[in-house]
Structures are given as C-alpha cells and as structure tokens.
Amino acid sequence: MTKELEHSFVEQLQTHQNIVHKVCRLYTNNQDAHNDLFQEITIQLWRAFPKFRGDSKFSTWMYRVGLNTAITLYRKSKRRIQTDDFDAIQFKIKAEEYDNTEEEQLKLLYKAVHQLNDIEKALVFLYLEDKDYREISETLGISEVNARVKMNRIKKKLKTILNP
Amino acid sequence: MDELELLKKDWQSDKPIYPELSYDDIYKMLHAKSSSIVKWIFYISIIELSLGIALTLINPKIESPAQFPNWIDTLSYFSIPFILVFMYLFYKNYKTITTTDNVKSLINSILKTRRTVKYYVLFNLILAGIFSSVLTYVSYVEVNGGPDVFEASAHFKEYAVLGVVIVVATIGITAIIFGIYYLIYGILLKRLNKNYNELKKLEV
C-alpha cells in the first residue's frame, strides 16, 4: 500500500515539478539552495500527502505546501547570505548597463522580485500563476481586500526598485 | 506598461527553468532527512521538557548533610501535574501544525507551540530560582556553623549579606539560562516572527 502511495505521489510530483521549481526560483539564489529547498518541499509534500483527499487539484495543493515550506519551514543556510550580497552587486552593475531588450528587462525584473520580502514574494508568485484574489487571500490567510491593497503596493515597490 | 505583465508572460511560458528531475531523483528526496524549523523546535522542546523533569527529580537535598525545609519536597511533587499539563499542551499544539493550512495559521500554530514551551521554561526558571535560593541559604548557614550557631550569632549585617548572596546567585543562574535561551530562539525564530508580523501588518 505504501509502495503504491509512493509511486502515485512521485509520478504526480514529477509531472508537476515545475511548480516546485518556480517556488524555489523565487526563494533561493543559487543551485545548491534551490536543490535544498526542492528537497524540503518534497519531504513536506510527502508528509502531507496521506491527508490529500483530491477534492482540490494536486497542483493547487502543491502551491500551498510549497509556499508554506519556503516561507515558514525552510531554514536558510549561511552560504546563501553571501550569495545575496553577490547578487546585489551584480544587480547594480546590470542596472547601470540597462538596455531595453526584453531579455534584459526580465533579468532585472527577477532581480527586483528577489529583493522583496518573503510574504511579498508569495503574493507575486500567486499573481504570476494567475490566481485570483480570493485564492491569494485564502493561501496567505489575509482578507481579499488586503491582498489587493498589498499587491498594488508591491507593484509600486517594484517600480521604485527598477527606476530608483 | 505593467512590469509584472511582462514577467507573467515569461513565467507562464512553461519553458523549463531547471533540469527536469527524474522519477528516481524525486524518490530519493522522499526519504531524505528534513531540516525544517518545526523539526528543530520539536527536538529542542523535547530537550527542554526532559531537563525540566530532571530538575524536578534531582532534589537539592541529595548528597547534602544540611537541613532543608519540608515544603521543598511538597513543591517538587506539586510541580509534576504542571509538567504533565505542559507536555499535553505541547503535544496538542504540535499536532495542529500542518503545511496545508494557510500561511498565517501555520506560522501562528508554530509560534503557539513555541509559546507553550516558553511558559514551561519560565515555570522551570521560577522553580529553579526558588530551589537555588533555598540551596544558597542552607549552604551559607552550613558554612557558618549550622543553623543553631548561625541563628544565635547572626545580626542584621549577616542577614543582609546572606540576602545579597541569595539574590546575586539566583539572578546569576537564571540570567545565564535565560541568555542562552534567548539567543537560541532569537536566531531560530527571527524569520518566522518577521513574516508573521508582516502578515499581521497587512490586517491593520
């Protein structure tokens, strides 16, 4: 029975692994940390899996556990703090050589998102995934109005980071 | 142009960001050890709970020829039900931690579990304070010739010195324990507290 459960879980996670990769992309800055967080999310998903009743989509359920792990359970290693500094330096250099190509703009956008705090990142993540404010508010445990207000503030904050 | 719309377009393009993990890769991760903050809190709490029990069982009377007041024994026994209640509350709170909850409730339940153990430690510190005061008193009197000699010869000055020694010793011991405690949890819960406050701020 456990083997069957394991098999079904691994198969589903393998199909939807991009969701977990996306969470890791937002909350980590290097490959090692990315792998660490991916592993921790996998462990937490597996622990919660017996309670997954299938009344919500597997992917929706993954968002919640993935974000919860990234925001509350995952412990950042020291190695990553150094990388953050490195990224900040890189960001400054990049900002100076700003050029208007889409590729370049995207890089800057990702860097800017990385400067947001954990909760802001979660809002951005759900927004990018095209979740409506009802789902965003349910995932974070805040009211719909406040989720909307906060999202507008984040947009402004991103603008300020991009055009200081 | 809304910057986020550009990001959204790229985000949803579904081009693989990282090398795809195989079935075996994921299977291996399933059996890896978790390093989550909840696990750390759980282990540290278990150590704290055991230390509390040890403190209650190790009576200061052991290996000491000095006379201890009887109420020390009674106090030890009275603390046992309290410890049991704390352990039950800790277990109950720990069980409510679930990753499928919303972010705010999850952080709240982790912090609540932590708070239970915090109160437990506080309870133990008070108990330790009482025990160490009595211990200091008894030892001091013993060094100065035992209770009979001390009481016969002691004046205000001796009592004042004794009082100061008790206060300093008790404060010293509890401050060290509290300092270590504060340091461990300050580091461990910094991020959690920050995120919780951020969410609370949104609701104001």
mmCIF file of C-alpha atoms in Angstrom:
data_model
loop_
_atom_site.group_PDB
_atom_site.id
_atom_site.type_symbol
_atom_site.label_atom_id
_atom_site.label_comp_id
_atom_site.label_asym_id
_atom_site.label_seq_id
_atom_site.Cartn_x
_atom_site.Cartn_y
_atom_site.Cartn_z
ATOM 1 C CA MET A 1 0.000 0.000 0.000
ATOM 2 C CA THR A 2 2.779 2.423 0.966
ATOM 3 C CA LYS A 3 4.642 1.469 -2.214
ATOM 4 C CA GLU A 4 1.553 2.249 -4.292
ATOM 5 C CA LEU A 5 1.092 5.565 -2.493
ATOM 6 C CA GLU A 6 4.756 6.408 -3.017
ATOM 7 C CA HIS A 7 4.548 5.551 -6.676
ATOM 8 C CA SER A 8 1.440 7.645 -7.246
ATOM 9 C CA PHE A 9 2.972 10.572 -5.324
ATOM 10 C CA VAL A 10 6.315 10.544 -7.141
ATOM 11 C CA GLU A 11 4.570 10.304 -10.514
ATOM 12 C CA GLN A 12 2.309 13.271 -9.784
ATOM 13 C CA LEU A 13 5.145 15.341 -8.367
ATOM 14 C CA GLN A 14 7.296 14.539 -11.377
ATOM 15 C CA THR A 15 4.547 15.782 -13.694
ATOM 16 C CA HIS A 16 4.007 18.997 -11.723
ATOM 17 C CA GLN A 17 7.612 19.561 -10.629
ATOM 18 C CA ASN A 18 7.741 22.895 -12.413
ATOM 19 C CA ILE A 19 5.561 24.421 -9.670
ATOM 20 C CA VAL A 20 8.114 23.467 -7.030
ATOM 21 C CA HIS A 21 10.961 24.715 -9.225
ATOM 22 C CA LYS A 22 9.164 28.036 -9.555
ATOM 23 C CA VAL A 23 8.802 28.394 -5.773
ATOM 24 C CA CYS A 24 12.500 27.578 -5.390
ATOM 25 C CA ARG A 25 13.404 30.074 -8.078
ATOM 26 C CA LEU A 26 11.734 32.883 -6.147
ATOM 27 C CA TYR A 27 13.050 31.998 -2.711
ATOM 28 C CA THR A 28 16.625 30.945 -3.471
ATOM 29 C CA ASN A 29 19.583 32.455 -5.272
ATOM 30 C CA ASN A 30 21.784 29.562 -6.238
ATOM 31 C CA GLN A 31 21.638 25.984 -7.398
ATOM 32 C CA ASP A 32 22.567 24.438 -4.025
ATOM 33 C CA ALA A 33 19.901 26.349 -2.148
ATOM 34 C CA HIS A 34 17.423 25.589 -4.939
ATOM 35 C CA ASN A 35 18.065 21.857 -4.559
ATOM 36 C CA ASP A 36 17.880 22.081 -0.759
ATOM 37 C CA LEU A 37 14.523 23.809 -0.845
ATOM 38 C CA PHE A 38 13.212 21.445 -3.538
ATOM 39 C CA GLN A 39 14.111 18.516 -1.311
ATOM 40 C CA GLU A 40 12.467 20.059 1.764
ATOM 41 C CA ILE A 41 9.270 20.815 -0.177
ATOM 42 C CA THR A 42 9.250 17.237 -1.486
ATOM 43 C CA ILE A 43 9.547 15.895 2.076
ATOM 44 C CA GLN A 44 6.770 18.156 3.325
ATOM 45 C CA LEU A 45 4.524 17.282 0.355
ATOM 46 C CA TRP A 46 5.054 13.591 1.009
ATOM 47 C CA ARG A 47 4.231 14.012 4.705
ATOM 48 C CA ALA A 48 1.045 15.858 3.890
ATOM 49 C CA PHE A 49 0.119 13.515 1.034
ATOM 50 C CA PRO A 50 -1.921 10.995 3.093
ATOM 51 C CA LYS A 51 -4.242 13.867 4.013
ATOM 52 C CA PHE A 52 -4.602 14.992 0.412
ATOM 53 C CA ARG A 53 -8.158 13.988 -0.392
ATOM 54 C CA GLY A 54 -8.231 15.003 -4.003
ATOM 55 C CA ASP A 55 -11.055 17.499 -3.518
ATOM 56 C CA SER A 56 -8.673 20.182 -4.743
ATOM 57 C CA LYS A 57 -6.315 19.826 -7.651
ATOM 58 C CA PHE A 58 -2.930 18.255 -6.888
ATOM 59 C CA SER A 59 -1.235 21.366 -8.285
ATOM 60 C CA THR A 60 -3.295 23.754 -6.087
ATOM 61 C CA TRP A 61 -2.464 21.674 -3.063
ATOM 62 C CA MET A 62 1.215 21.846 -4.055
ATOM 63 C CA TYR A 63 1.207 25.652 -4.119
ATOM 64 C CA ARG A 64 0.134 25.781 -0.527
ATOM 65 C CA VAL A 65 2.607 23.257 0.872
ATOM 66 C CA GLY A 66 5.389 24.640 -1.335
ATOM 67 C CA LEU A 67 4.884 28.245 -0.250
ATOM 68 C CA ASN A 68 4.430 27.252 3.391
ATOM 69 C CA THR A 69 7.695 25.355 3.316
ATOM 70 C CA ALA A 70 9.556 28.227 1.652
ATOM 71 C CA ILE A 71 8.141 30.875 3.993
ATOM 72 C CA THR A 72 7.984 29.132 7.356
ATOM 73 C CA LEU A 73 9.783 25.810 7.498
ATOM 74 C CA TYR A 74 12.869 26.233 5.382
ATOM 75 C CA ARG A 75 15.997 27.385 7.162
ATOM 76 C CA LYS A 76 18.333 29.451 5.062
ATOM 77 C CA SER A 77 21.973 28.475 5.158
ATOM 78 C CA LYS A 78 24.816 30.948 5.665
ATOM 79 C CA ARG A 79 26.141 30.197 2.226
ATOM 80 C CA ARG A 80 23.098 31.920 0.775
ATOM 81 C CA ILE A 81 23.575 35.188 2.585
ATOM 82 C CA GLN A 82 26.904 35.619 0.839
ATOM 83 C CA THR A 83 25.248 34.896 -2.488
ATOM 84 C CA ASP A 84 22.624 37.540 -1.758
ATOM 85 C CA ASP A 85 25.388 40.122 -1.423
ATOM 86 C CA PHE A 86 26.902 38.935 -4.633
ATOM 87 C CA ASP A 87 23.579 39.273 -6.410
ATOM 88 C CA ALA A 88 23.079 42.760 -5.066
ATOM 89 C CA ILE A 89 26.422 43.821 -6.550
ATOM 90 C CA GLN A 90 25.526 42.192 -9.837
ATOM 91 C CA PHE A 91 22.192 43.954 -9.819
ATOM 92 C CA LYS A 92 23.848 47.360 -9.502
ATOM 93 C CA ILE A 93 26.165 46.650 -12.413
ATOM 94 C CA LYS A 94 23.277 45.392 -14.502
ATOM 95 C CA ALA A 95 21.173 48.427 -13.670
ATOM 96 C CA GLU A 96 23.888 50.726 -14.921
ATOM 97 C CA GLU A 97 24.173 48.981 -18.264
ATOM 98 C CA TYR A 98 20.416 48.969 -18.622
ATOM 99 C CA ASP A 99 19.334 48.163 -22.104
ATOM 100 C CA ASN A 100 15.857 47.900 -23.331
ATOM 101 C CA THR A 101 15.724 44.389 -24.693
ATOM 102 C CA GLU A 102 13.030 42.163 -23.248
ATOM 103 C CA GLU A 103 15.560 39.631 -22.057
ATOM 104 C CA GLU A 104 17.465 42.252 -20.132
ATOM 105 C CA GLN A 105 14.279 43.677 -18.671
ATOM 106 C CA LEU A 106 13.226 40.240 -17.480
ATOM 107 C CA LYS A 107 16.544 39.708 -15.737
ATOM 108 C CA LEU A 108 16.120 42.992 -13.921
ATOM 109 C CA LEU A 109 12.551 42.093 -13.008
ATOM 110 C CA TYR A 110 13.611 38.792 -11.486
ATOM 111 C CA LYS A 111 16.354 40.553 -9.542
ATOM 112 C CA ALA A 112 13.834 43.112 -8.304
ATOM 113 C CA VAL A 113 11.422 40.388 -7.173
ATOM 114 C CA HIS A 114 14.273 38.776 -5.275
ATOM 115 C CA GLN A 115 14.601 41.933 -3.217
ATOM 116 C CA LEU A 116 11.027 41.644 -1.917
ATOM 117 C CA ASN A 117 10.346 40.069 1.458
ATOM 118 C CA ASP A 118 9.024 36.501 1.867
ATOM 119 C CA ILE A 119 5.352 37.471 2.069
ATOM 120 C CA GLU A 120 5.568 39.848 -0.891
ATOM 121 C CA LYS A 121 7.219 37.103 -2.911
ATOM 122 C CA ALA A 122 4.326 34.774 -2.095
ATOM 123 C CA LEU A 123 1.836 37.348 -3.376
ATOM 124 C CA VAL A 124 3.855 37.861 -6.540
ATOM 125 C CA PHE A 125 4.122 34.101 -7.018
ATOM 126 C CA LEU A 126 0.357 33.602 -6.830
ATOM 127 C CA TYR A 127 -0.236 36.642 -9.022
ATOM 128 C CA LEU A 128 2.147 35.310 -11.675
ATOM 129 C CA GLU A 129 0.363 31.990 -11.508
ATOM 130 C CA ASP A 130 -2.809 33.899 -12.364
ATOM 131 C CA LYS A 131 -4.551 33.082 -9.099
ATOM 132 C CA ASP A 132 -7.463 35.336 -8.225
ATOM 133 C CA TYR A 133 -7.517 37.435 -5.056
ATOM 134 C CA ARG A 134 -9.835 35.001 -3.330
ATOM 135 C CA GLU A 135 -7.292 32.211 -3.698
ATOM 136 C CA ILE A 136 -4.382 34.514 -2.787
ATOM 137 C CA SER A 137 -6.181 35.600 0.387
ATOM 138 C CA GLU A 138 -7.054 32.002 1.296
ATOM 139 C CA THR A 139 -3.495 30.799 0.779
ATOM 140 C CA LEU A 140 -1.957 33.552 2.872
ATOM 141 C CA GLY A 141 -4.689 33.830 5.499
ATOM 142 C CA ILE A 142 -5.409 37.525 4.915
ATOM 143 C CA SER A 143 -8.543 39.251 3.643
ATOM 144 C CA GLU A 144 -9.217 39.693 -0.065
ATOM 145 C CA VAL A 145 -9.205 43.493 0.225
ATOM 146 C CA ASN A 146 -5.867 43.480 1.983
ATOM 147 C CA ALA A 147 -4.395 41.113 -0.604
ATOM 148 C CA ARG A 148 -5.464 43.547 -3.329
ATOM 149 C CA VAL A 149 -4.067 46.583 -1.494
ATOM 150 C CA LYS A 150 -0.801 44.797 -0.802
ATOM 151 C CA MET A 151 -0.457 43.714 -4.428
ATOM 152 C CA ASN A 152 -0.802 47.311 -5.587
ATOM 153 C CA ARG A 153 1.862 48.358 -3.084
ATOM 154 C CA ILE A 154 4.175 45.627 -4.348
ATOM 155 C CA LYS A 155 3.733 46.830 -7.927
ATOM 156 C CA LYS A 156 4.734 50.328 -6.799
ATOM 157 C CA LYS A 157 7.657 48.954 -4.826
ATOM 158 C CA LEU A 158 8.892 47.028 -7.863
ATOM 159 C CA LYS A 159 8.664 50.178 -9.968
ATOM 160 C CA THR A 160 10.768 52.029 -7.400
ATOM 161 C CA ILE A 161 13.380 49.259 -7.330
ATOM 162 C CA LEU A 162 13.540 49.233 -11.130
ATOM 163 C CA ASN A 163 13.629 53.027 -11.516
ATOM 164 C CA PRO A 164 15.358 54.391 -8.445
ATOM 165 C CA MET B 1 3.482 49.042 -19.315
ATOM 166 C CA ASP B 2 2.917 46.971 -16.232
ATOM 167 C CA GLU B 3 6.249 45.309 -15.500
ATOM 168 C CA LEU B 4 4.551 42.383 -13.848
ATOM 169 C CA GLU B 5 2.646 41.548 -17.031
ATOM 170 C CA LEU B 6 5.922 41.014 -18.858
ATOM 171 C CA LEU B 7 7.109 38.823 -16.009
ATOM 172 C CA LYS B 8 3.824 36.906 -16.043
ATOM 173 C CA LYS B 9 4.151 36.182 -19.752
ATOM 174 C CA ASP B 10 7.617 34.735 -19.223
ATOM 175 C CA TRP B 11 6.570 32.928 -16.042
ATOM 176 C CA GLN B 12 3.711 31.140 -17.723
ATOM 177 C CA SER B 13 5.617 30.269 -20.873
ATOM 178 C CA ASP B 14 6.355 26.896 -19.257
ATOM 179 C CA LYS B 15 9.857 26.701 -20.578
ATOM 180 C CA PRO B 16 11.819 24.523 -18.159
ATOM 181 C CA ILE B 17 13.795 26.655 -15.706
ATOM 182 C CA TYR B 18 15.861 23.894 -14.210
ATOM 183 C CA PRO B 19 16.947 20.481 -15.419
ATOM 184 C CA GLU B 20 13.970 18.194 -15.016
ATOM 185 C CA LEU B 21 14.251 15.741 -12.137
ATOM 186 C CA SER B 22 13.758 12.061 -12.861
ATOM 187 C CA TYR B 23 11.452 9.667 -11.026
ATOM 188 C CA ASP B 24 14.470 8.277 -9.138
ATOM 189 C CA ASP B 25 15.714 11.747 -8.142
ATOM 190 C CA ILE B 26 12.362 12.559 -6.564
ATOM 191 C CA TYR B 27 12.062 9.121 -4.993
ATOM 192 C CA LYS B 28 15.431 9.624 -3.251
ATOM 193 C CA MET B 29 14.364 13.027 -1.935
ATOM 194 C CA LEU B 30 11.292 11.440 -0.381
ATOM 195 C CA HIS B 31 13.474 9.513 2.012
ATOM 196 C CA ALA B 32 15.921 12.304 2.766
ATOM 197 C CA LYS B 33 16.027 13.904 6.188
ATOM 198 C CA SER B 34 14.016 17.026 6.749
ATOM 199 C CA SER B 35 15.790 20.065 8.141
ATOM 200 C CA SER B 36 12.655 22.074 8.769
ATOM 201 C CA ILE B 37 12.377 24.596 11.566
ATOM 202 C CA VAL B 38 9.492 22.617 13.103
ATOM 203 C CA LYS B 39 11.772 19.611 13.494
ATOM 204 C CA TRP B 40 14.384 21.758 15.256
ATOM 205 C CA ILE B 41 11.769 23.275 17.530
ATOM 206 C CA PHE B 42 10.447 19.809 18.315
ATOM 207 C CA TYR B 43 13.888 18.448 19.266
ATOM 208 C CA ILE B 44 14.827 21.480 21.336
ATOM 209 C CA SER B 45 11.464 21.377 23.111
ATOM 210 C CA ILE B 46 11.916 17.701 23.945
ATOM 211 C CA ILE B 47 15.325 18.534 25.478
ATOM 212 C CA GLU B 48 13.748 21.359 27.481
ATOM 213 C CA LEU B 49 10.923 19.155 28.703
ATOM 214 C CA SER B 50 13.378 16.447 29.771
ATOM 215 C CA LEU B 51 15.587 18.983 31.538
ATOM 216 C CA GLY B 52 12.547 20.223 33.431
ATOM 217 C CA ILE B 53 11.719 16.719 34.571
ATOM 218 C CA ALA B 54 15.350 16.115 35.563
ATOM 219 C CA LEU B 55 15.306 19.335 37.558
ATOM 220 C CA THR B 56 12.241 18.170 39.482
ATOM 221 C CA LEU B 57 13.646 14.716 40.137
ATOM 222 C CA ILE B 58 17.085 15.872 41.210
ATOM 223 C CA ASN B 59 16.296 17.230 44.602
ATOM 224 C CA PRO B 60 18.862 19.615 46.096
ATOM 225 C CA LYS B 61 18.754 17.541 49.279
ATOM 226 C CA ILE B 62 20.749 14.746 47.688
ATOM 227 C CA GLU B 63 24.334 14.432 48.943
ATOM 228 C CA SER B 64 23.925 17.292 51.308
ATOM 229 C CA PRO B 65 24.066 16.914 55.068
ATOM 230 C CA ALA B 66 22.264 20.210 55.557
ATOM 231 C CA GLN B 67 18.656 20.515 56.694
ATOM 232 C CA PHE B 68 16.174 21.529 54.030
ATOM 233 C CA PRO B 69 12.704 22.865 54.756
ATOM 234 C CA ASN B 70 9.946 20.303 54.206
ATOM 235 C CA TRP B 71 7.989 22.464 51.799
ATOM 236 C CA ILE B 72 10.736 21.948 49.181
ATOM 237 C CA ASP B 73 9.596 18.329 48.862
ATOM 238 C CA THR B 74 5.953 19.324 48.592
ATOM 239 C CA LEU B 75 6.824 21.880 45.915
ATOM 240 C CA SER B 76 8.617 19.203 43.881
ATOM 241 C CA TYR B 77 5.607 16.915 43.940
ATOM 242 C CA PHE B 78 3.208 19.737 43.140
ATOM 243 C CA SER B 79 5.160 20.620 40.025
ATOM 244 C CA ILE B 80 4.624 17.160 38.469
ATOM 245 C CA PRO B 81 0.972 17.738 37.420
ATOM 246 C CA PHE B 82 2.024 21.075 35.923
ATOM 247 C CA ILE B 83 4.710 19.363 33.856
ATOM 248 C CA LEU B 84 2.175 16.808 32.625
ATOM 249 C CA VAL B 85 -0.249 19.563 31.609
ATOM 250 C CA PHE B 86 2.536 21.390 29.763
ATOM 251 C CA MET B 87 3.538 18.210 27.940
ATOM 252 C CA TYR B 88 -0.055 17.552 26.919
ATOM 253 C CA LEU B 89 -0.441 21.137 25.627
ATOM 254 C CA PHE B 90 2.845 20.910 23.755
ATOM 255 C CA TYR B 91 1.814 17.659 22.066
ATOM 256 C CA LYS B 92 -1.645 19.039 21.228
ATOM 257 C CA ASN B 93 -0.218 22.218 19.685
ATOM 258 C CA TYR B 94 2.471 20.312 17.833
ATOM 259 C CA LYS B 95 -0.173 18.112 16.240
ATOM 260 C CA THR B 96 -2.031 21.143 14.882
ATOM 261 C CA ILE B 97 0.961 22.214 12.767
ATOM 262 C CA THR B 98 0.017 21.356 9.219
ATOM 263 C CA THR B 99 1.587 22.509 5.994
ATOM 264 C CA THR B 100 -1.777 22.518 4.241
ATOM 265 C CA ASP B 101 -3.021 25.337 6.441
ATOM 266 C CA ASN B 102 -2.826 28.917 5.200
ATOM 267 C CA VAL B 103 0.479 30.718 5.792
ATOM 268 C CA LYS B 104 -0.785 32.851 8.671
ATOM 269 C CA SER B 105 -2.403 29.969 10.571
ATOM 270 C CA LEU B 106 0.664 27.811 10.061
ATOM 271 C CA ILE B 107 3.042 30.419 11.467
ATOM 272 C CA ASN B 108 0.567 31.043 14.274
ATOM 273 C CA SER B 109 0.412 27.372 15.246
ATOM 274 C CA ILE B 110 4.223 27.067 15.182
ATOM 275 C CA LEU B 111 4.579 30.137 17.392
ATOM 276 C CA LYS B 112 1.849 28.843 19.714
ATOM 277 C CA THR B 113 3.720 25.577 20.160
ATOM 278 C CA ARG B 114 6.823 27.591 20.926
ATOM 279 C CA ARG B 115 4.966 29.744 23.430
ATOM 280 C CA THR B 116 3.784 26.696 25.377
ATOM 281 C CA VAL B 117 7.370 25.602 25.827
ATOM 282 C CA LYS B 118 8.359 29.181 26.661
ATOM 283 C CA TYR B 119 5.867 29.236 29.542
ATOM 284 C CA TYR B 120 7.130 25.856 30.606
ATOM 285 C CA VAL B 121 10.701 27.172 30.704
ATOM 286 C CA LEU B 122 9.515 30.212 32.648
ATOM 287 C CA PHE B 123 7.801 27.905 35.132
ATOM 288 C CA ASN B 124 11.035 25.954 35.485
ATOM 289 C CA LEU B 125 13.099 29.110 35.890
ATOM 290 C CA ILE B 126 10.879 30.215 38.765
ATOM 291 C CA LEU B 127 11.191 26.783 40.323
ATOM 292 C CA ALA B 128 14.963 26.822 39.771
ATOM 293 C CA GLY B 129 15.069 30.283 41.337
ATOM 294 C CA ILE B 130 13.268 29.051 44.458
ATOM 295 C CA PHE B 131 15.475 25.959 44.724
ATOM 296 C CA SER B 132 18.694 27.893 44.228
ATOM 297 C CA SER B 133 17.654 30.491 46.838
ATOM 298 C CA VAL B 134 16.999 27.750 49.375
ATOM 299 C CA LEU B 135 20.197 25.972 48.404
ATOM 300 C CA THR B 136 22.243 29.156 48.788
ATOM 301 C CA TYR B 137 20.604 29.871 52.140
ATOM 302 C CA VAL B 138 21.178 26.373 53.500
ATOM 303 C CA SER B 139 24.791 26.223 52.225
ATOM 304 C CA TYR B 140 25.581 29.661 53.614
ATOM 305 C CA VAL B 141 24.218 28.779 57.028
ATOM 306 C CA GLU B 142 26.043 25.426 56.933
ATOM 307 C CA VAL B 143 29.389 27.097 56.132
ATOM 308 C CA ASN B 144 28.832 29.455 59.061
ATOM 309 C CA GLY B 145 28.499 26.681 61.629
ATOM 310 C CA GLY B 146 24.996 25.303 61.023
ATOM 311 C CA PRO B 147 21.534 26.743 61.754
ATOM 312 C CA ASP B 148 21.833 26.834 65.550
ATOM 313 C CA VAL B 149 25.189 28.624 65.653
ATOM 314 C CA PHE B 150 24.181 30.971 62.825
ATOM 315 C CA GLU B 151 20.897 31.973 64.390
ATOM 316 C CA ALA B 152 22.493 32.565 67.787
ATOM 317 C CA SER B 153 25.310 34.752 66.467
ATOM 318 C CA ALA B 154 23.776 36.427 63.414
ATOM 319 C CA HIS B 155 22.883 40.083 63.425
ATOM 320 C CA PHE B 156 21.392 42.358 60.819
ATOM 321 C CA LYS B 157 24.701 42.511 58.900
ATOM 322 C CA GLU B 158 24.938 38.716 58.488
ATOM 323 C CA TYR B 159 21.338 38.505 57.328
ATOM 324 C CA ALA B 160 21.913 41.342 54.870
ATOM 325 C CA VAL B 161 24.999 39.610 53.413
ATOM 326 C CA LEU B 162 23.026 36.385 53.172
ATOM 327 C CA GLY B 163 20.202 38.202 51.388
ATOM 328 C CA VAL B 164 22.586 39.750 48.861
ATOM 329 C CA VAL B 165 24.316 36.393 48.216
ATOM 330 C CA ILE B 166 20.930 34.727 47.580
ATOM 331 C CA VAL B 167 19.751 37.457 45.213
ATOM 332 C CA VAL B 168 23.027 37.582 43.258
ATOM 333 C CA ALA B 169 23.289 33.790 42.962
ATOM 334 C CA THR B 170 19.673 33.396 41.868
ATOM 335 C CA ILE B 171 19.785 36.248 39.374
ATOM 336 C CA GLY B 172 23.113 34.963 38.024
ATOM 337 C CA ILE B 173 21.859 31.435 37.435
ATOM 338 C CA THR B 174 18.539 32.458 35.879
ATOM 339 C CA ALA B 175 20.191 35.150 33.726
ATOM 340 C CA ILE B 176 22.618 32.631 32.223
ATOM 341 C CA ILE B 177 19.809 30.182 31.424
ATOM 342 C CA PHE B 178 17.632 32.955 30.037
ATOM 343 C CA GLY B 179 20.512 34.346 27.942
ATOM 344 C CA ILE B 180 21.210 31.014 26.263
ATOM 345 C CA TYR B 181 17.517 30.516 25.686
ATOM 346 C CA TYR B 182 17.033 33.967 24.216
ATOM 347 C CA LEU B 183 19.972 33.513 21.858
ATOM 348 C CA ILE B 184 18.824 30.139 20.509
ATOM 349 C CA TYR B 185 15.264 31.222 19.824
ATOM 350 C CA GLY B 186 16.193 34.694 18.703
ATOM 351 C CA ILE B 187 18.115 33.137 15.844
ATOM 352 C CA LEU B 188 15.727 30.261 15.174
ATOM 353 C CA LEU B 189 12.506 32.260 15.127
ATOM 354 C CA LYS B 190 13.741 35.524 13.629
ATOM 355 C CA ARG B 191 12.442 34.843 10.140
ATOM 356 C CA LEU B 192 9.189 33.328 11.371
ATOM 357 C CA ASN B 193 8.439 36.316 13.579
ATOM 358 C CA LYS B 194 9.306 38.715 10.789
ATOM 359 C CA ASN B 195 6.923 37.014 8.361
ATOM 360 C CA TYR B 196 4.168 36.770 10.940
ATOM 361 C CA ASN B 197 4.454 40.471 11.756
ATOM 362 C CA GLU B 198 4.403 41.266 8.058
ATOM 363 C CA LEU B 199 1.108 39.371 7.688
ATOM 364 C CA LYS B 200 -0.343 40.981 10.800
ATOM 365 C CA LYS B 201 0.640 44.394 9.494
ATOM 366 C CA LEU B 202 -1.450 43.714 6.381
ATOM 367 C CA GLU B 203 -4.557 43.271 8.500
ATOM 368 C CA VAL B 204 -4.305 46.624 10.278
#
